[in-house]
Short mmCIF file of C-alpha atoms and ligand atoms in Angstrom, two decimals:
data_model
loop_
_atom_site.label_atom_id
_atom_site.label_comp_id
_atom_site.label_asym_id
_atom_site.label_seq_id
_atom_site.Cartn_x
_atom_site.Cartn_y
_atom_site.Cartn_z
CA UNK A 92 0.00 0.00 0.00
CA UNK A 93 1.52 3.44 -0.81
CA UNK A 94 1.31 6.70 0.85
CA UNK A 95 0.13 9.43 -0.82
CA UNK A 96 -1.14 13.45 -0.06
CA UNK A 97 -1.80 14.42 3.50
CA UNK A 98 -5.92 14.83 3.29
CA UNK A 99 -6.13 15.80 7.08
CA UNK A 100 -3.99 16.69 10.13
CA UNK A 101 -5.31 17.22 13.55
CA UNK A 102 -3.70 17.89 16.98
CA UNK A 103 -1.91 14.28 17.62
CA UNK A 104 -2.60 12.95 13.93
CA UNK A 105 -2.43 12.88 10.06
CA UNK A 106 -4.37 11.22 7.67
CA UNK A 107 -2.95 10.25 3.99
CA UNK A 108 -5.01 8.81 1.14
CA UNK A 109 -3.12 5.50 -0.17
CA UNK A 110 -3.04 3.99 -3.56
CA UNK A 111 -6.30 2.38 -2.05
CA UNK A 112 -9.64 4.50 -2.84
CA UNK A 113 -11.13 2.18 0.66
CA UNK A 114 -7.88 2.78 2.74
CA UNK A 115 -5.93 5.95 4.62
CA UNK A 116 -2.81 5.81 6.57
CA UNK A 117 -3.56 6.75 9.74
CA UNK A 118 -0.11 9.02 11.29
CA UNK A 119 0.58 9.40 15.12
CA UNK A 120 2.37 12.13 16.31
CA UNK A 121 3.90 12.86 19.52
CA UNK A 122 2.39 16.25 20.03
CA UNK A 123 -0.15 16.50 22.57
CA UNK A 124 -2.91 19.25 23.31
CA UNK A 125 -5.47 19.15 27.05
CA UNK A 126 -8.40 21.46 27.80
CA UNK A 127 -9.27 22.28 24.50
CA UNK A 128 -5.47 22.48 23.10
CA UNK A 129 -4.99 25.18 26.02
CA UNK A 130 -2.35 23.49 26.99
CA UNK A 131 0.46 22.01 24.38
CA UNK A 132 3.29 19.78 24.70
CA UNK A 133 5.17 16.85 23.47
CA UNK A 134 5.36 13.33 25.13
CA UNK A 135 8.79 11.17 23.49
CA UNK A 136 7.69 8.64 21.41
CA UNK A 137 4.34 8.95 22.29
CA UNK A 138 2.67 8.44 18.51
CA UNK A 139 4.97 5.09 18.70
CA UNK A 140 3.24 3.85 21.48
CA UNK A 141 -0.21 5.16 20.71
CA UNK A 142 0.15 3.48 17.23
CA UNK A 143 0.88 -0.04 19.27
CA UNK A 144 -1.53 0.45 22.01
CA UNK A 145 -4.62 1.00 19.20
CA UNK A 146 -3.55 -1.55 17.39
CA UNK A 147 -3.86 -4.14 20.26
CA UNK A 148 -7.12 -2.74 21.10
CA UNK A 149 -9.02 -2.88 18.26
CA UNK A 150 -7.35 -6.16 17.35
CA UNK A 151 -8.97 -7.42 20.47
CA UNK A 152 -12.55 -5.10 19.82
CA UNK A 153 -12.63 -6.91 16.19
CA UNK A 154 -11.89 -10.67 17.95
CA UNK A 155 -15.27 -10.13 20.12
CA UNK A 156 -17.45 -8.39 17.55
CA UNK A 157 -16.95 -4.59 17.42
CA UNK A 158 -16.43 -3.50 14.05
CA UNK A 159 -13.37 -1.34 13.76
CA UNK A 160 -11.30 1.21 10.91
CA UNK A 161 -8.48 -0.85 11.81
CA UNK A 162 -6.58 -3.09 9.18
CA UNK A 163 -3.28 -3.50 10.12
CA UNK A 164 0.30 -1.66 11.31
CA UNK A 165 2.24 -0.47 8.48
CA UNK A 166 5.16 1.28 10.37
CA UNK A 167 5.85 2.76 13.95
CA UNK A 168 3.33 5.82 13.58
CA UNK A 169 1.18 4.68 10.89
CA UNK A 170 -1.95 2.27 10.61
CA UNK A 171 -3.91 1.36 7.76
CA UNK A 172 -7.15 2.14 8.28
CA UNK A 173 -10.29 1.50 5.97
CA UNK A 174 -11.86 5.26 5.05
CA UNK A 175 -14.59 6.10 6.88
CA UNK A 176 -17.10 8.99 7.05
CA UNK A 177 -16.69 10.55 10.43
CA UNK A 178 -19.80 11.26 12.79
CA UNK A 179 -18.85 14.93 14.22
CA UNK A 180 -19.20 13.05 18.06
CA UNK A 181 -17.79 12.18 20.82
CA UNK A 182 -19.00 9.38 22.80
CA UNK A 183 -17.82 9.12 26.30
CA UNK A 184 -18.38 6.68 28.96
CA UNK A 185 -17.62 7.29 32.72
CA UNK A 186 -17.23 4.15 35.38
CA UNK A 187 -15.62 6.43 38.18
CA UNK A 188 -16.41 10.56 38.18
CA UNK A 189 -12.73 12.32 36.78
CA UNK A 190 -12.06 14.67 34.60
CA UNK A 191 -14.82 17.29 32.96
CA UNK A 192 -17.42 15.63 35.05
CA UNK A 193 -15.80 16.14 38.61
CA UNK A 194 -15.33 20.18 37.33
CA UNK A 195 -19.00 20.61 36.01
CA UNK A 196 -20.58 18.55 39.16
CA UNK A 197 -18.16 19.13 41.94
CA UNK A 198 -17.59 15.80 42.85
CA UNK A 199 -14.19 14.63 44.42
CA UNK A 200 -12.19 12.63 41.54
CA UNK A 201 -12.29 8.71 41.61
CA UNK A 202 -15.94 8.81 43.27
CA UNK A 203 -17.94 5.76 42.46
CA UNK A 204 -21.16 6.09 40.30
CA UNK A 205 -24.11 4.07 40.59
CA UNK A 206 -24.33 3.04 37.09
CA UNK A 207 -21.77 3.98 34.04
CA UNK A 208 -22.53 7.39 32.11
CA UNK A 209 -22.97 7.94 28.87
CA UNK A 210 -21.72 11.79 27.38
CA UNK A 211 -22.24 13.32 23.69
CA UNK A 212 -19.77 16.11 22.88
CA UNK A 213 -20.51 17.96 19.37
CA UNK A 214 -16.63 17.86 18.00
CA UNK A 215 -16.24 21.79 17.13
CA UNK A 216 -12.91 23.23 18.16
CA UNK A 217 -14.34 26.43 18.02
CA UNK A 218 -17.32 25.86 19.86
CA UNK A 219 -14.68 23.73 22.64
CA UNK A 220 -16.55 20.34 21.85
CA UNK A 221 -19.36 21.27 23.79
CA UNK A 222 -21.40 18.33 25.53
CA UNK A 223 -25.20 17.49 23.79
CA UNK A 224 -27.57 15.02 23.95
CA UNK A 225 -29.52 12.64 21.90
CA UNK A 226 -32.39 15.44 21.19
CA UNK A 227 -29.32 17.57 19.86
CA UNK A 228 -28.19 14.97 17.89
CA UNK A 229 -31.80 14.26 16.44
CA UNK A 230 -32.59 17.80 15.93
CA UNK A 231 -29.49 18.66 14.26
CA UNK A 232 -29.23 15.72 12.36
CA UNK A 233 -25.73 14.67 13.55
CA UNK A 234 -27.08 11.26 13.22
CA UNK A 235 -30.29 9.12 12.66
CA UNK A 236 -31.77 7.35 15.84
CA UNK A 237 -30.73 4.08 14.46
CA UNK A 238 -26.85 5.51 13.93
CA UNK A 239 -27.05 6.28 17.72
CA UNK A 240 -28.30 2.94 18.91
CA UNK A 241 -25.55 1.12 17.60
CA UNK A 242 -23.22 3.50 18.52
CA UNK A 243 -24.63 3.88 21.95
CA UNK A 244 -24.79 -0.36 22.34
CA UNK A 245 -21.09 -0.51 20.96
CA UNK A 246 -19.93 2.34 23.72
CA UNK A 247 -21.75 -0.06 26.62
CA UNK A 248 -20.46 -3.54 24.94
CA UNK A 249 -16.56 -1.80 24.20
CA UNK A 250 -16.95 -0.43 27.64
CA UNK A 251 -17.53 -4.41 28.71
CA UNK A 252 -15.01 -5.79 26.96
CA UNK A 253 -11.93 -2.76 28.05
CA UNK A 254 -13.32 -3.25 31.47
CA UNK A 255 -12.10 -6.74 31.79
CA UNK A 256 -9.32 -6.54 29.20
CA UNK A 257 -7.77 -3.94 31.68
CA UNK A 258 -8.39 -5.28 34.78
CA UNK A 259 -6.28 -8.95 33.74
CA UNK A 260 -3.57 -6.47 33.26
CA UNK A 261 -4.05 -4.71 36.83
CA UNK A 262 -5.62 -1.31 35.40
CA UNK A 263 -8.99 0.27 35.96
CA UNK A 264 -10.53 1.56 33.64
CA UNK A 265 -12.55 4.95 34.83
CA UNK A 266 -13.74 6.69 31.49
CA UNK A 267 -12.95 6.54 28.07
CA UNK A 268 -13.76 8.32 24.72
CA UNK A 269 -14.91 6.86 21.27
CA UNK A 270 -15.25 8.32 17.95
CA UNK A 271 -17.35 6.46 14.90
CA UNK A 272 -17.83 6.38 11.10
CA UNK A 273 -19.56 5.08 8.55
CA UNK A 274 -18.35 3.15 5.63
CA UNK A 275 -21.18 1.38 3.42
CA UNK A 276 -24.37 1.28 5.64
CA UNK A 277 -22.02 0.28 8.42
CA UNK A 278 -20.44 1.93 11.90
CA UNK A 279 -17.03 1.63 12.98
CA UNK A 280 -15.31 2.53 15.68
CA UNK A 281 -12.80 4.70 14.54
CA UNK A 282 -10.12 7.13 15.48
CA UNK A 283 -7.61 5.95 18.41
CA UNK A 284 -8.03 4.20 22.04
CA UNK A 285 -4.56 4.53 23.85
CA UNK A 286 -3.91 6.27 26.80
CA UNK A 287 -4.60 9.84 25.48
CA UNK A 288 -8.58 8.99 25.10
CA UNK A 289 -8.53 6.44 28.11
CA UNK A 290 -8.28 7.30 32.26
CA UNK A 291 -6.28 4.19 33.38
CA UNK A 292 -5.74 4.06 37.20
CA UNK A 293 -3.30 1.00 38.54
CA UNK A 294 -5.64 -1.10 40.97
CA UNK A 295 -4.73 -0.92 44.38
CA UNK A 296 -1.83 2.28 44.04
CA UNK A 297 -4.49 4.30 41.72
CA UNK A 298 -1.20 5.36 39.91
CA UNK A 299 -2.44 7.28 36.69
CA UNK A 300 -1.70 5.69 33.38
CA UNK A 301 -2.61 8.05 30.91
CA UNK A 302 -2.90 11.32 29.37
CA UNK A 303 -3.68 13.41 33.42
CA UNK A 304 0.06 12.86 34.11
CA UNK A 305 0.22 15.72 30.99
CA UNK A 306 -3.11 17.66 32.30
CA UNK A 307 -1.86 17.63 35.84
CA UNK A 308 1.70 18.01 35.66
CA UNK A 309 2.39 14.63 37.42
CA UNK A 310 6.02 13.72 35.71
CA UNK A 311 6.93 10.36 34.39
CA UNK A 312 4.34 10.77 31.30
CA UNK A 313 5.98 8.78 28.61
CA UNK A 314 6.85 5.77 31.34
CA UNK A 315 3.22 5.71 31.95
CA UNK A 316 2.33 5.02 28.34
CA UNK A 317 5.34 3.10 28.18
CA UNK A 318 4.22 0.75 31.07
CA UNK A 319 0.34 0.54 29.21
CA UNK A 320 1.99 -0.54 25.80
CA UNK A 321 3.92 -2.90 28.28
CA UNK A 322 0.94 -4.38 29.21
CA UNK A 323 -1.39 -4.46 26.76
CA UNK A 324 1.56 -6.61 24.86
CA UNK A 325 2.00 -9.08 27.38
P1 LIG B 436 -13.06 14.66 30.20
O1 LIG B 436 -13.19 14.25 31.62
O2 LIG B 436 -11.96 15.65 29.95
O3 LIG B 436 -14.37 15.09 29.60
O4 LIG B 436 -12.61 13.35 29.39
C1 LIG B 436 -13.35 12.14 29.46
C2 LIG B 436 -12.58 11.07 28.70
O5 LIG B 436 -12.56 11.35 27.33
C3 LIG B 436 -11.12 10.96 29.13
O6 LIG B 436 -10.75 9.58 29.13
C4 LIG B 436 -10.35 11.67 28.06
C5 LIG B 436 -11.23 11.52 26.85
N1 LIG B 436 -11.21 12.68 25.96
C6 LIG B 436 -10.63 12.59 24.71
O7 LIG B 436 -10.13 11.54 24.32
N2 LIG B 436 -10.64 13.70 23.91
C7 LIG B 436 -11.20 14.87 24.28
O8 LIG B 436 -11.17 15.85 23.49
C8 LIG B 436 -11.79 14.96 25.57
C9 LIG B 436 -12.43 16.24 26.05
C10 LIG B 436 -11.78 13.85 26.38
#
């Protein structure tokens, strides 16, 4: 498969058309952006590990039934993916309160819910990605009602599935985000799951594994990915 003209690049990747109308390279780069790319840095060989850690995940997504962009590794920083057409959402799921949701609820970080949550955001950088719901996404025709079933029962089953991948390899998994497409009547997951869309926490030390070592200033950011790519490998 051959590389050809960058069609896309966003804050921590690039997208290339390939010799393959179906297929795009997918590029990961090390640079890294938080709180609406307020905040900019670099993690080392982050796109490396990124590239590796997606891989293994959708690998294992596509070996229980979750239908994924992924086709295979083609270098360090690149993945073949199959084109899709991207829904302009972000689907998150919280198991523990962190993040956005501790901030716009005041609850103290790591606090147990009583059932999962579901989140839309609208994906606007201008706009900050700001959160909806399914009437939004109805009204503005972001999606039909069907499209959000599926992608809503893929969030809860992927959500199943990365709950007990991560916990054979000691990690908790406390929210996560997902992004889908569509290619041919069909939804895929699509874009990346590695520790910059994940919140892993170490059972027992709740040592963070993922991208709030960059948000919070913790140190030791690229040994965290480092030790999830580790992992996820074994
Ligand atoms: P949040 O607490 O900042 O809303 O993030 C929830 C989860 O979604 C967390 O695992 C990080 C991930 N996420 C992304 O991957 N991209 C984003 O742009 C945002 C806002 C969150």
């Amino acid at each position: 498969m051959q590389k050809l003209k960058k069609i896309y690049e966003g804050k921590t990747k690039i997208l290339y058309e390939t010799d393959s109308p179906g297929h795009l390279i997918q590029y990961f780069k090390d640079d890294t952006t938080c709180f609406n790319a307020e905040k900019k840095g670099f993690i080392e060989r982050k796109g490396i590990m990124n590239n590796k850690i997606s891989a293994k995940i959708f690998g294992f997504l596509e070996s229980h039934g979750v239908r994924t962009h992924f086709e295979r590794v083609v270098s360090d920083r690149e993945m073949l993916i199959r084109k899709v057409e991207m829904f302009p959402l972000e689907v998150i799921i919280r198991n523990r309160a962190a993040g956005s949701m501790c901030r716009a609820l005041n609850l103290e970080e790591g606090r147990k819910l009583e059932c999962s949550v579901l989140e839309y955001t609208y994906k606007c950088d201008r706009l900050k990605d700001p959160l909806i719901n399914e009437y939004h996404i109805r009204a503005l025709k972001i999606a039909s009602d069907e499209e959000v079933e599926v992608m809503k029962d893929y969030a809860f089953l992927i959500n199943n599935l990365l709950t007990k991948f991560f916990v054979r390899l000691n990690v908790e998994l406390i929210d996560f985000k997902l992004e889908f497409g569509k290619r041919k009547g069909k939804i895929l997951l699509a874009d990346e799951i590695s520790p910059d869309t994940c919140r892993l926490w170490e059972v027992g030390t709740e040592e963070r594994l993922d991208k709030d070592r960059f948000r919070q200033d913790l140190g030791k950011v690229e040994e965290a990915y480092q030790e999830v790519l580790t992992r996820v490998s074994r």
